[in-house]
PDB file of C-alpha atoms and ligand atoms in Angstrom:
ATOM      1  CA  ILE J  28       0.017  -0.007   0.006  1.00  0.00           C
ATOM      2  CA  PRO J  29       1.662   3.216  -1.118  1.00  0.00           C
ATOM      3  CA  GLY J  30       1.779   6.301   1.145  1.00  0.00           C
ATOM      4  CA  LEU J  31       1.733   4.757   4.565  1.00  0.00           C
ATOM      5  CA  LEU J  32       4.208   7.314   5.803  1.00  0.00           C
ATOM      6  CA  HIS J  33       6.297   6.052   8.759  1.00  0.00           C
ATOM      7  CA  TYR J  34       4.346   2.900   8.970  1.00  0.00           C
ATOM      8  CA  ARG J  35       5.521  -0.524   7.593  1.00  0.00           C
ATOM      9  CA  GLN J  36       2.745  -2.973   6.745  1.00  0.00           C
ATOM     10  CA  MET J  37       3.009  -6.300   8.550  1.00  0.00           C
ATOM     11  CA  GLY J  38      -0.266  -8.114   7.510  1.00  0.00           C
ATOM     12  CA  GLY J  39      -4.023  -7.997   7.567  1.00  0.00           C
ATOM     13  CA  LEU J  40      -6.220  -7.936  10.661  1.00  0.00           C
ATOM     14  CA  GLY J  41      -9.701  -7.978   9.294  1.00  0.00           C
ATOM     15  CA  THR J  42     -12.199  -6.711   6.803  1.00  0.00           C
ATOM     16  CA  GLY J  43     -15.375  -5.050   7.973  1.00  0.00           C
ATOM     17  CA  ALA J  44     -18.420  -3.778   6.096  1.00  0.00           C
ATOM     18  CA  PHE J  45     -16.593  -0.714   4.676  1.00  0.00           C
ATOM     19  CA  GLY J  46     -12.886  -1.020   4.837  1.00  0.00           C
ATOM     20  CA  ARG J  47     -10.029  -3.228   5.834  1.00  0.00           C
ATOM     21  CA  VAL J  48      -7.721  -3.139   8.844  1.00  0.00           C
ATOM     22  CA  ILE J  49      -4.118  -3.934   8.611  1.00  0.00           C
ATOM     23  CA  LEU J  50      -1.268  -4.546  11.084  1.00  0.00           C
ATOM     24  CA  ALA J  51       1.594  -2.160  10.780  1.00  0.00           C
ATOM     25  CA  ARG J  52       4.677  -1.131  12.726  1.00  0.00           C
ATOM     26  CA  ASP J  53       5.283   2.533  13.499  1.00  0.00           C
ATOM     27  CA  THR J  54       9.038   2.830  12.640  1.00  0.00           C
ATOM     28  CA  ARG J  55       9.436   5.870  14.875  1.00  0.00           C
ATOM     29  CA  ASP J  56       8.766   3.995  18.130  1.00  0.00           C
ATOM     30  CA  ASN J  57       8.518   0.415  16.944  1.00  0.00           C
ATOM     31  CA  ALA J  58       4.957   0.094  18.199  1.00  0.00           C
ATOM     32  CA  LEU J  59       2.535  -2.248  16.487  1.00  0.00           C
ATOM     33  CA  VAL J  60      -0.602  -0.478  15.363  1.00  0.00           C
ATOM     34  CA  ALA J  61      -3.701  -1.314  13.513  1.00  0.00           C
ATOM     35  CA  ILE J  62      -4.622   0.913  10.557  1.00  0.00           C
ATOM     36  CA  LYS J  63      -8.198   1.059   9.336  1.00  0.00           C
ATOM     37  CA  LEU J  64      -8.202   1.963   5.623  1.00  0.00           C
ATOM     38  CA  LEU J  65     -11.323   3.570   4.119  1.00  0.00           C
ATOM     39  CA  PRO J  66     -11.353   3.974   0.291  1.00  0.00           C
ATOM     40  CA  ARG J  67     -11.302   7.638  -0.749  1.00  0.00           C
ATOM     41  CA  GLY J  68     -13.642   9.025  -3.387  1.00  0.00           C
ATOM     42  CA  ASP J  69     -17.254   7.930  -3.598  1.00  0.00           C
ATOM     43  CA  PHE J  70     -17.228   5.997  -0.394  1.00  0.00           C
ATOM     44  CA  ILE J  71     -15.976   8.878   1.883  1.00  0.00           C
ATOM     45  CA  ALA J  72     -18.316  11.311  -0.013  1.00  0.00           C
ATOM     46  CA  THR J  73     -21.307   9.062   0.733  1.00  0.00           C
ATOM     47  CA  PHE J  74     -20.524   8.259   4.253  1.00  0.00           C
ATOM     48  CA  LYS J  75     -18.953  11.567   5.248  1.00  0.00           C
ATOM     49  CA  THR J  76     -20.941  12.079   8.407  1.00  0.00           C
ATOM     50  CA  TYR J  77     -20.216   8.684   9.747  1.00  0.00           C
ATOM     51  CA  VAL J  78     -16.536   8.816   8.939  1.00  0.00           C
ATOM     52  CA  MET J  79     -16.293  12.217  10.599  1.00  0.00           C
ATOM     53  CA  ARG J  80     -18.027  10.973  13.674  1.00  0.00           C
ATOM     54  CA  GLU J  81     -15.844   7.791  13.877  1.00  0.00           C
ATOM     55  CA  ILE J  82     -12.694  10.002  13.917  1.00  0.00           C
ATOM     56  CA  MET J  83     -14.059  12.814  16.144  1.00  0.00           C
ATOM     57  CA  HIS J  84     -15.618  10.565  18.699  1.00  0.00           C
ATOM     58  CA  GLN J  85     -12.868   7.871  18.971  1.00  0.00           C
ATOM     59  CA  GLY J  86     -10.369  10.672  19.010  1.00  0.00           C
ATOM     60  CA  SER J  87     -12.101  12.371  21.992  1.00  0.00           C
ATOM     61  CA  LEU J  88     -12.074   9.207  24.061  1.00  0.00           C
ATOM     62  CA  TRP J  89      -9.106   7.970  26.195  1.00  0.00           C
ATOM     63  CA  HIS J  90      -9.684   5.099  28.373  1.00  0.00           C
ATOM     64  CA  PRO J  91      -8.197   1.627  29.177  1.00  0.00           C
ATOM     65  CA  HIS J  92     -11.275  -0.060  27.692  1.00  0.00           C
ATOM     66  CA  VAL J  93     -11.575   1.954  24.579  1.00  0.00           C
ATOM     67  CA  VAL J  94      -9.252   1.439  21.588  1.00  0.00           C
ATOM     68  CA  ALA J  95      -7.114   4.621  21.364  1.00  0.00           C
ATOM     69  CA  LEU J  96      -6.851   6.538  18.084  1.00  0.00           C
ATOM     70  CA  ARG J  97      -3.222   7.417  17.312  1.00  0.00           C
ATOM     71  CA  GLU J  98      -3.365   9.390  14.126  1.00  0.00           C
ATOM     72  CA  VAL J  99      -5.405  10.024  10.916  1.00  0.00           C
ATOM     73  CA  PHE J 100      -3.733  10.528   7.500  1.00  0.00           C
ATOM     74  CA  THR J 101      -4.435  10.062   3.803  1.00  0.00           C
ATOM     75  CA  THR J 102      -2.644   7.892   1.222  1.00  0.00           C
ATOM     76  CA  PRO J 103      -3.358   8.244  -2.475  1.00  0.00           C
ATOM     77  CA  GLN J 104      -6.159   5.658  -2.113  1.00  0.00           C
ATOM     78  CA  TYR J 105      -7.321   5.708   1.456  1.00  0.00           C
ATOM     79  CA  LEU J 106      -8.244   7.652   4.510  1.00  0.00           C
ATOM     80  CA  ALA J 107      -6.201   5.910   7.091  1.00  0.00           C
ATOM     81  CA  ILE J 108      -7.051   5.772  10.783  1.00  0.00           C
ATOM     82  CA  ALA J 109      -4.084   4.530  12.916  1.00  0.00           C
ATOM     83  CA  MET J 110      -5.027   3.065  16.343  1.00  0.00           C
ATOM     84  CA  GLU J 111      -3.819   0.985  19.211  1.00  0.00           C
ATOM     85  CA  TYR J 112      -3.345  -2.615  18.313  1.00  0.00           C
ATOM     86  CA  ALA J 113      -5.265  -5.209  20.161  1.00  0.00           C
ATOM     87  CA  ALA J 114      -3.179  -8.375  19.699  1.00  0.00           C
ATOM     88  CA  GLY J 115      -5.921 -10.767  21.046  1.00  0.00           C
ATOM     89  CA  GLY J 116      -8.303 -10.014  18.013  1.00  0.00           C
ATOM     90  CA  ASP J 117     -12.050  -9.683  18.400  1.00  0.00           C
ATOM     91  CA  LEU J 118     -14.287 -11.485  20.822  1.00  0.00           C
ATOM     92  CA  PHE J 119     -16.411 -12.987  18.066  1.00  0.00           C
ATOM     93  CA  ARG J 120     -13.361 -14.744  16.498  1.00  0.00           C
ATOM     94  CA  HIS J 121     -12.104 -15.797  19.970  1.00  0.00           C
ATOM     95  CA  LEU J 122     -15.451 -17.426  21.018  1.00  0.00           C
ATOM     96  CA  ARG J 123     -15.963 -19.041  17.592  1.00  0.00           C
ATOM     97  CA  HIS J 124     -12.428 -20.477  17.213  1.00  0.00           C
ATOM     98  CA  GLU J 125     -10.894 -20.837  20.735  1.00  0.00           C
ATOM     99  CA  ARG J 126     -13.762 -21.834  23.057  1.00  0.00           C
ATOM    100  CA  PRO J 127     -15.636 -25.094  23.337  1.00  0.00           C
ATOM    101  CA  ALA J 128     -19.380 -24.492  22.660  1.00  0.00           C
ATOM    102  CA  GLN J 129     -18.404 -20.914  21.692  1.00  0.00           C
ATOM    103  CA  ARG J 130     -19.053 -19.600  25.159  1.00  0.00           C
ATOM    104  CA  LEU J 131     -17.233 -18.339  28.324  1.00  0.00           C
ATOM    105  CA  PRO J 132     -17.555 -19.832  31.866  1.00  0.00           C
ATOM    106  CA  GLU J 133     -19.686 -17.375  33.987  1.00  0.00           C
ATOM    107  CA  ALA J 134     -16.807 -15.900  35.927  1.00  0.00           C
ATOM    108  CA  GLU J 135     -14.889 -15.135  32.681  1.00  0.00           C
ATOM    109  CA  ALA J 136     -17.919 -13.690  31.080  1.00  0.00           C
ATOM    110  CA  ARG J 137     -18.318 -11.390  34.176  1.00  0.00           C
ATOM    111  CA  ARG J 138     -14.822 -10.094  33.812  1.00  0.00           C
ATOM    112  CA  VAL J 139     -15.341  -9.131  30.189  1.00  0.00           C
ATOM    113  CA  PHE J 140     -18.776  -7.701  31.067  1.00  0.00           C
ATOM    114  CA  GLN J 141     -17.355  -5.532  33.851  1.00  0.00           C
ATOM    115  CA  GLN J 142     -14.748  -4.047  31.482  1.00  0.00           C
ATOM    116  CA  LEU J 143     -17.254  -3.517  28.727  1.00  0.00           C
ATOM    117  CA  VAL J 144     -19.659  -1.664  31.135  1.00  0.00           C
ATOM    118  CA  ILE J 145     -16.809   0.417  32.650  1.00  0.00           C
ATOM    119  CA  GLY J 146     -15.681   1.362  29.234  1.00  0.00           C
ATOM    120  CA  LEU J 147     -19.112   2.147  27.914  1.00  0.00           C
ATOM    121  CA  ASP J 148     -19.987   4.135  31.037  1.00  0.00           C
ATOM    122  CA  TYR J 149     -16.902   6.287  30.194  1.00  0.00           C
ATOM    123  CA  CYS J 150     -18.082   6.864  26.583  1.00  0.00           C
ATOM    124  CA  HIS J 151     -21.642   7.649  27.717  1.00  0.00           C
ATOM    125  CA  THR J 152     -20.252  10.076  30.283  1.00  0.00           C
ATOM    126  CA  ARG J 153     -18.437  11.805  27.485  1.00  0.00           C
ATOM    127  CA  GLY J 154     -21.682  11.950  25.510  1.00  0.00           C
ATOM    128  CA  VAL J 155     -20.840   9.225  22.975  1.00  0.00           C
ATOM    129  CA  ALA J 156     -23.132   6.247  22.296  1.00  0.00           C
ATOM    130  CA  ASN J 157     -21.473   3.531  20.150  1.00  0.00           C
ATOM    131  CA  ARG J 158     -24.622   2.139  18.404  1.00  0.00           C
ATOM    132  CA  ASP J 159     -22.843  -0.807  17.038  1.00  0.00           C
ATOM    133  CA  LEU J 160     -21.785  -2.850  20.115  1.00  0.00           C
ATOM    134  CA  LYS J 161     -21.306  -6.567  19.279  1.00  0.00           C
ATOM    135  CA  LEU J 162     -18.695  -9.280  19.707  1.00  0.00           C
ATOM    136  CA  GLU J 163     -16.877  -8.271  16.549  1.00  0.00           C
ATOM    137  CA  ASN J 164     -16.370  -4.785  17.885  1.00  0.00           C
ATOM    138  CA  LEU J 165     -15.026  -5.872  21.282  1.00  0.00           C
ATOM    139  CA  LEU J 166     -11.167  -6.508  21.033  1.00  0.00           C
ATOM    140  CA  LEU J 167      -8.737  -8.248  23.391  1.00  0.00           C
ATOM    141  CA  SER J 168      -5.517  -6.492  24.285  1.00  0.00           C
ATOM    142  CA  THR J 169      -3.634  -9.841  24.188  1.00  0.00           C
ATOM    143  CA  PRO J 170      -4.450 -13.468  23.328  1.00  0.00           C
ATOM    144  CA  TYR J 171      -5.958 -15.613  26.081  1.00  0.00           C
ATOM    145  CA  GLY J 172      -3.554 -18.271  27.338  1.00  0.00           C
ATOM    146  CA  ASN J 173      -0.592 -18.167  29.516  1.00  0.00           C
ATOM    147  CA  GLY J 174      -0.215 -15.150  31.773  1.00  0.00           C
ATOM    148  CA  ALA J 175      -2.639 -12.298  32.670  1.00  0.00           C
ATOM    149  CA  ALA J 176      -6.124 -12.332  31.133  1.00  0.00           C
ATOM    150  CA  PRO J 177      -6.525  -9.865  28.378  1.00  0.00           C
ATOM    151  CA  SER J 178      -8.073  -6.494  28.741  1.00  0.00           C
ATOM    152  CA  LEU J 179     -11.328  -5.584  26.796  1.00  0.00           C
ATOM    153  CA  LYS J 180     -11.152  -2.721  24.340  1.00  0.00           C
ATOM    154  CA  ILE J 181     -14.309  -1.245  22.641  1.00  0.00           C
ATOM    155  CA  CYS J 182     -13.640  -0.372  19.029  1.00  0.00           C
ATOM    156  CA  ASP J 183     -15.459   0.765  15.931  1.00  0.00           C
ATOM    157  CA  PHE J 184     -17.228   4.120  16.447  1.00  0.00           C
ATOM    158  CA  GLY J 185     -18.414   4.158  12.819  1.00  0.00           C
ATOM    159  CA  TYR J 186     -22.052   4.473  13.896  1.00  0.00           C
ATOM    160  CA  SER J 187     -21.438   6.480  17.036  1.00  0.00           C
ATOM    161  CA  LYS J 188     -23.505   9.440  17.934  1.00  0.00           C
ATOM    162  CA  HIS J 189     -22.854  12.364  20.327  1.00  0.00           C
ATOM    163  CA  GLU J 190     -25.759  13.468  22.494  1.00  0.00           C
ATOM    164  CA  LEU J 191     -25.138  17.163  21.534  1.00  0.00           C
ATOM    165  CA  ASN J 192     -26.399  16.221  18.005  1.00  0.00           C
ATOM    166  CA  SER J 193     -30.101  15.927  17.484  1.00  0.00           C
ATOM    167  CA  SER J 194     -31.439  12.671  18.997  1.00  0.00           C
ATOM    168  CA  ALA J 195     -30.914   9.555  17.082  1.00  0.00           C
ATOM    169  CA  LYS J 196     -33.588   8.428  14.634  1.00  0.00           C
ATOM    170  CA  THR J 197     -31.693   6.319  12.048  1.00  0.00           C
ATOM    171  CA  GLY J 198     -31.785   2.545  12.428  1.00  0.00           C
ATOM    172  CA  VAL J 199     -28.123   1.755  12.493  1.00  0.00           C
ATOM    173  CA  GLY J 200     -26.290  -1.277  13.800  1.00  0.00           C
ATOM    174  CA  THR J 201     -26.478  -4.943  13.240  1.00  0.00           C
ATOM    175  CA  PRO J 202     -29.926  -6.522  13.295  1.00  0.00           C
ATOM    176  CA  ILE J 203     -29.545  -9.266  15.808  1.00  0.00           C
ATOM    177  CA  TYR J 204     -28.101  -6.750  18.387  1.00  0.00           C
ATOM    178  CA  MET J 205     -30.623  -3.999  17.681  1.00  0.00           C
ATOM    179  CA  ALA J 206     -32.909  -2.789  20.370  1.00  0.00           C
ATOM    180  CA  PRO J 207     -36.670  -2.917  19.798  1.00  0.00           C
ATOM    181  CA  GLU J 208     -36.925   0.847  19.624  1.00  0.00           C
ATOM    182  CA  VAL J 209     -34.137   0.853  16.921  1.00  0.00           C
ATOM    183  CA  ILE J 210     -35.798  -1.974  14.950  1.00  0.00           C
ATOM    184  CA  TYR J 211     -39.131  -0.100  14.927  1.00  0.00           C
ATOM    185  CA  GLY J 212     -37.468   2.849  13.219  1.00  0.00           C
ATOM    186  CA  GLY J 213     -38.904   6.108  12.252  1.00  0.00           C
ATOM    187  CA  SER J 214     -39.123   7.668  15.695  1.00  0.00           C
ATOM    188  CA  LYS J 215     -36.474   9.124  18.039  1.00  0.00           C
ATOM    189  CA  TYR J 216     -34.696   6.945  20.374  1.00  0.00           C
ATOM    190  CA  ASN J 217     -32.191   7.276  23.196  1.00  0.00           C
ATOM    191  CA  ALA J 218     -28.954   5.876  21.749  1.00  0.00           C
ATOM    192  CA  LYS J 219     -27.341   5.198  25.191  1.00  0.00           C
ATOM    193  CA  LEU J 220     -30.332   3.127  26.220  1.00  0.00           C
ATOM    194  CA  ALA J 221     -30.115   1.299  22.924  1.00  0.00           C
ATOM    195  CA  ASP J 222     -26.463   0.502  23.652  1.00  0.00           C
ATOM    196  CA  LEU J 223     -27.487  -1.208  26.938  1.00  0.00           C
ATOM    197  CA  TRP J 224     -29.792  -3.496  25.027  1.00  0.00           C
ATOM    198  CA  SER J 225     -26.812  -4.575  22.822  1.00  0.00           C
ATOM    199  CA  VAL J 226     -24.844  -5.076  26.082  1.00  0.00           C
ATOM    200  CA  GLY J 227     -27.581  -7.615  27.081  1.00  0.00           C
ATOM    201  CA  VAL J 228     -27.308  -9.365  23.796  1.00  0.00           C
ATOM    202  CA  ILE J 229     -23.529  -9.555  24.240  1.00  0.00           C
ATOM    203  CA  LEU J 230     -23.842 -10.964  27.814  1.00  0.00           C
ATOM    204  CA  TYR J 231     -26.370 -13.579  26.652  1.00  0.00           C
ATOM    205  CA  THR J 232     -24.249 -14.650  23.749  1.00  0.00           C
ATOM    206  CA  MET J 233     -21.044 -14.922  25.834  1.00  0.00           C
ATOM    207  CA  LEU J 234     -22.833 -17.097  28.399  1.00  0.00           C
ATOM    208  CA  PHE J 235     -24.844 -19.341  26.113  1.00  0.00           C
ATOM    209  CA  GLY J 236     -22.857 -19.510  22.836  1.00  0.00           C
ATOM    210  CA  GLN J 237     -25.901 -18.532  20.792  1.00  0.00           C
ATOM    211  CA  TYR J 238     -27.896 -15.314  20.073  1.00  0.00           C
ATOM    212  CA  PRO J 239     -30.872 -14.606  22.212  1.00  0.00           C
ATOM    213  CA  PHE J 240     -32.924 -13.421  19.212  1.00  0.00           C
ATOM    214  CA  ALA J 241     -32.120 -15.468  16.141  1.00  0.00           C
ATOM    215  CA  ALA J 242     -34.111 -16.869  13.205  1.00  0.00           C
ATOM    216  CA  ALA J 243     -34.421 -20.598  12.924  1.00  0.00           C
ATOM    217  CA  GLN J 244     -34.057 -20.160   9.149  1.00  0.00           C
ATOM    218  CA  PRO J 245     -31.793 -17.745   7.266  1.00  0.00           C
ATOM    219  CA  ASN J 246     -33.678 -14.817   5.753  1.00  0.00           C
ATOM    220  CA  ASP J 247     -36.447 -15.218   8.286  1.00  0.00           C
ATOM    221  CA  CYS J 248     -37.700 -12.031   9.998  1.00  0.00           C
ATOM    222  CA  GLU J 249     -38.842 -14.024  13.056  1.00  0.00           C
ATOM    223  CA  TYR J 250     -36.003 -12.557  15.069  1.00  0.00           C
ATOM    224  CA  ALA J 251     -37.440  -8.998  14.667  1.00  0.00           C
ATOM    225  CA  ARG J 252     -40.702 -10.115  16.209  1.00  0.00           C
ATOM    226  CA  LYS J 253     -38.830 -11.734  19.113  1.00  0.00           C
ATOM    227  CA  ILE J 254     -36.775  -8.603  19.698  1.00  0.00           C
ATOM    228  CA  ILE J 255     -39.815  -6.345  19.755  1.00  0.00           C
ATOM    229  CA  LYS J 256     -41.346  -8.617  22.456  1.00  0.00           C
ATOM    230  CA  ALA J 257     -38.026  -9.166  24.150  1.00  0.00           C
ATOM    231  CA  GLU J 258     -38.860 -12.824  23.929  1.00  0.00           C
ATOM    232  CA  TYR J 259     -35.854 -15.096  24.638  1.00  0.00           C
ATOM    233  CA  ASP J 260     -35.204 -18.505  26.130  1.00  0.00           C
ATOM    234  CA  VAL J 261     -32.443 -19.642  28.354  1.00  0.00           C
ATOM    235  CA  PRO J 262     -30.931 -23.002  27.402  1.00  0.00           C
ATOM    236  CA  PRO J 263     -31.470 -25.318  30.313  1.00  0.00           C
ATOM    237  CA  SER J 264     -28.245 -27.265  29.475  1.00  0.00           C
ATOM    238  CA  VAL J 265     -25.961 -24.403  30.453  1.00  0.00           C
ATOM    239  CA  PRO J 266     -25.522 -23.544  34.122  1.00  0.00           C
ATOM    240  CA  ALA J 267     -26.244 -19.933  34.991  1.00  0.00           C
ATOM    241  CA  SER J 268     -26.506 -18.167  38.308  1.00  0.00           C
ATOM    242  CA  ALA J 269     -29.832 -16.680  39.436  1.00  0.00           C
ATOM    243  CA  ASP J 270     -27.964 -13.334  39.647  1.00  0.00           C
ATOM    244  CA  VAL J 271     -26.811 -13.230  36.042  1.00  0.00           C
ATOM    245  CA  LEU J 272     -30.349 -14.327  34.803  1.00  0.00           C
ATOM    246  CA  ASP J 273     -31.746 -11.449  36.793  1.00  0.00           C
ATOM    247  CA  LEU J 274     -29.372  -8.993  35.318  1.00  0.00           C
ATOM    248  CA  LEU J 275     -30.110 -10.313  31.738  1.00  0.00           C
ATOM    249  CA  ALA J 276     -33.934  -9.868  32.430  1.00  0.00           C
ATOM    250  CA  ARG J 277     -33.325  -6.254  33.390  1.00  0.00           C
ATOM    251  CA  LEU J 278     -31.197  -5.549  30.259  1.00  0.00           C
ATOM    252  CA  LEU J 279     -33.375  -7.241  27.614  1.00  0.00           C
ATOM    253  CA  VAL J 280     -36.383  -5.098  28.424  1.00  0.00           C
ATOM    254  CA  ALA J 281     -38.306  -3.952  25.325  1.00  0.00           C
ATOM    255  CA  ASP J 282     -39.343  -0.532  26.886  1.00  0.00           C
ATOM    256  CA  PRO J 283     -36.137   1.435  27.015  1.00  0.00           C
ATOM    257  CA  ARG J 284     -37.379   3.529  29.933  1.00  0.00           C
ATOM    258  CA  GLN J 285     -37.818   0.315  31.949  1.00  0.00           C
ATOM    259  CA  ARG J 286     -34.277  -1.077  31.043  1.00  0.00           C
ATOM    260  CA  ILE J 287     -31.754  -0.951  33.785  1.00  0.00           C
ATOM    261  CA  PRO J 288     -29.688   2.184  33.753  1.00  0.00           C
ATOM    262  CA  ILE J 289     -25.889   1.851  33.509  1.00  0.00           C
ATOM    263  CA  ALA J 290     -25.369   3.203  37.016  1.00  0.00           C
ATOM    264  CA  GLU J 291     -27.673   0.419  38.421  1.00  0.00           C
ATOM    265  CA  ILE J 292     -25.812  -2.294  36.254  1.00  0.00           C
ATOM    266  CA  MET J 293     -22.707  -1.188  38.145  1.00  0.00           C
ATOM    267  CA  GLN J 294     -24.501  -1.717  41.481  1.00  0.00           C
ATOM    268  CA  HIS J 295     -26.015  -5.055  40.440  1.00  0.00           C
ATOM    269  CA  PRO J 296     -24.819  -8.089  42.775  1.00  0.00           C
ATOM    270  CA  TRP J 297     -23.629 -10.052  39.733  1.00  0.00           C
ATOM    271  CA  PHE J 298     -21.547  -7.127  38.445  1.00  0.00           C
ATOM    272  CA  LEU J 299     -20.093  -6.469  41.902  1.00  0.00           C
ATOM    273  CA  ARG J 300     -18.919 -10.002  42.463  1.00  0.00           C
ATOM    274  CA  ASP J 301     -15.105 -10.277  42.185  1.00  0.00           C
ATOM    275  CA  LEU J 302     -14.788  -6.799  40.852  1.00  0.00           C
ATOM    276  CA  PRO J 303     -11.048  -6.286  40.556  1.00  0.00           C
ATOM    277  CA  LEU J 304      -9.836  -2.963  41.606  1.00  0.00           C
ATOM    278  CA  GLY J 305     -10.070  -0.653  38.579  1.00  0.00           C
ATOM    279  CA  ALA J 306     -11.366  -3.553  36.381  1.00  0.00           C
TER     280      ALA J 306
HETATM  281  P1  ADP E 412     -15.851  -2.063  10.419  1.00  0.00           P
HETATM  282  O1  ADP E 412     -16.423  -0.690  10.778  1.00  0.00           O
HETATM  283  O2  ADP E 412     -15.648  -2.238   8.903  1.00  0.00           O
HETATM  284  O3  ADP E 412     -16.691  -3.134  11.134  1.00  0.00           O
HETATM  285  P2  ADP E 412     -13.830  -2.344  12.485  1.00  0.00           P
HETATM  286  O4  ADP E 412     -13.236  -1.074  13.005  1.00  0.00           O
HETATM  287  O5  ADP E 412     -14.912  -2.990  13.280  1.00  0.00           O
HETATM  288  O6  ADP E 412     -14.365  -2.070  11.024  1.00  0.00           O
HETATM  289  O7  ADP E 412     -12.729  -3.452  12.231  1.00  0.00           O
HETATM  290  C1  ADP E 412     -13.011  -4.727  11.526  1.00  0.00           C
HETATM  291  C2  ADP E 412     -12.218  -5.848  12.268  1.00  0.00           C
HETATM  292  O8  ADP E 412     -10.829  -5.620  12.327  1.00  0.00           O
HETATM  293  C3  ADP E 412     -12.604  -5.978  13.787  1.00  0.00           C
HETATM  294  O9  ADP E 412     -13.785  -6.818  13.994  1.00  0.00           O
HETATM  295  C4  ADP E 412     -11.331  -6.686  14.332  1.00  0.00           C
HETATM  296  O10 ADP E 412     -11.367  -8.094  14.096  1.00  0.00           O
HETATM  297  C5  ADP E 412     -10.201  -6.027  13.455  1.00  0.00           C
HETATM  298  N1  ADP E 412      -9.679  -4.909  14.158  1.00  0.00           N
HETATM  299  C6  ADP E 412     -10.160  -3.594  14.125  1.00  0.00           C
HETATM  300  N2  ADP E 412      -9.437  -2.793  14.877  1.00  0.00           N
HETATM  301  C7  ADP E 412      -8.468  -3.512  15.410  1.00  0.00           C
HETATM  302  C8  ADP E 412      -7.355  -3.228  16.362  1.00  0.00           C
HETATM  303  N3  ADP E 412      -7.224  -1.994  16.833  1.00  0.00           N
HETATM  304  N4  ADP E 412      -6.610  -4.289  16.736  1.00  0.00           N
HETATM  305  C9  ADP E 412      -6.807  -5.496  16.289  1.00  0.00           C
HETATM  306  N5  ADP E 412      -7.820  -5.884  15.435  1.00  0.00           N
HETATM  307  C10 ADP E 412      -8.572  -4.901  14.967  1.00  0.00           C
HETATM  308 MG1   MG E 413     -16.849  -3.426  13.189  1.00  0.00          MG
HETATM  309 MG1   MG E 414     -17.931   0.179  11.686  1.00  0.00          MG
END
């Protein structure tokens, strides 16, 4: 890729809906970085608002559980967003390829959940809702394995929204993680409360290795009906504590005004159990 300035390309990390992400080394300080490449031209012109928000919002956030933006530059072909590299990859890939039954034991799920909520609370406090929270957008600082457990990093602010802008109306996100009020579409919704629904979907998926609202057949819209009614089952074969089931039932609530607020999540007995100092 021509025009990468002081970065040397080392390989690929992923392809998302819009661009691709490469691994590179910053030759100035030898740090490994991830660079998201968005094609210039029609793409940027069409998605200008979203690209601007991604950069503005991620660039305004600085927290151990949010992927840090390093710099933004252009190459002849791309708008390049250089950011902190999360060597453990994303949580979707981890569950799918490195975990039996694609799920985490409850205590490990709690640790990931605590870090997600702490990182998200920081974003929300700074006025930023992510609107695309899902396993693919939660990264791990290091691979699981020997040594210290990885730290969770929220990434992908491509659909993010700042509360100072007019309230959200656009149905963005990924269908199986979308809150009922977002699926409905057409009317205004509170983007922070919609994020908390997605947090509930993430928690369920980490615990049970399947989505709470999924269609039995591909191309079936059954999942949308289930989401709107917040209708989900808990697989009886997987052990789960009463506390975590209580928290799930408070997150996956169809009416956003009745959904548990983030401050109360952080006071919930399941959340507080084994909370490491500064999780
Ligand atoms: P998109 O907006 O296209 O979904 P993302 O920013 O989510 O793009 O990046 C796509 C994928 O690339 C992620 O799901 C993840 O697997 C990988 N990735 C993105 N950023 C990083 C990073 N900083 N470190 C490691 N992997 C990353
Ligand atoms: Mg993504
Ligand atoms: Mg995105």
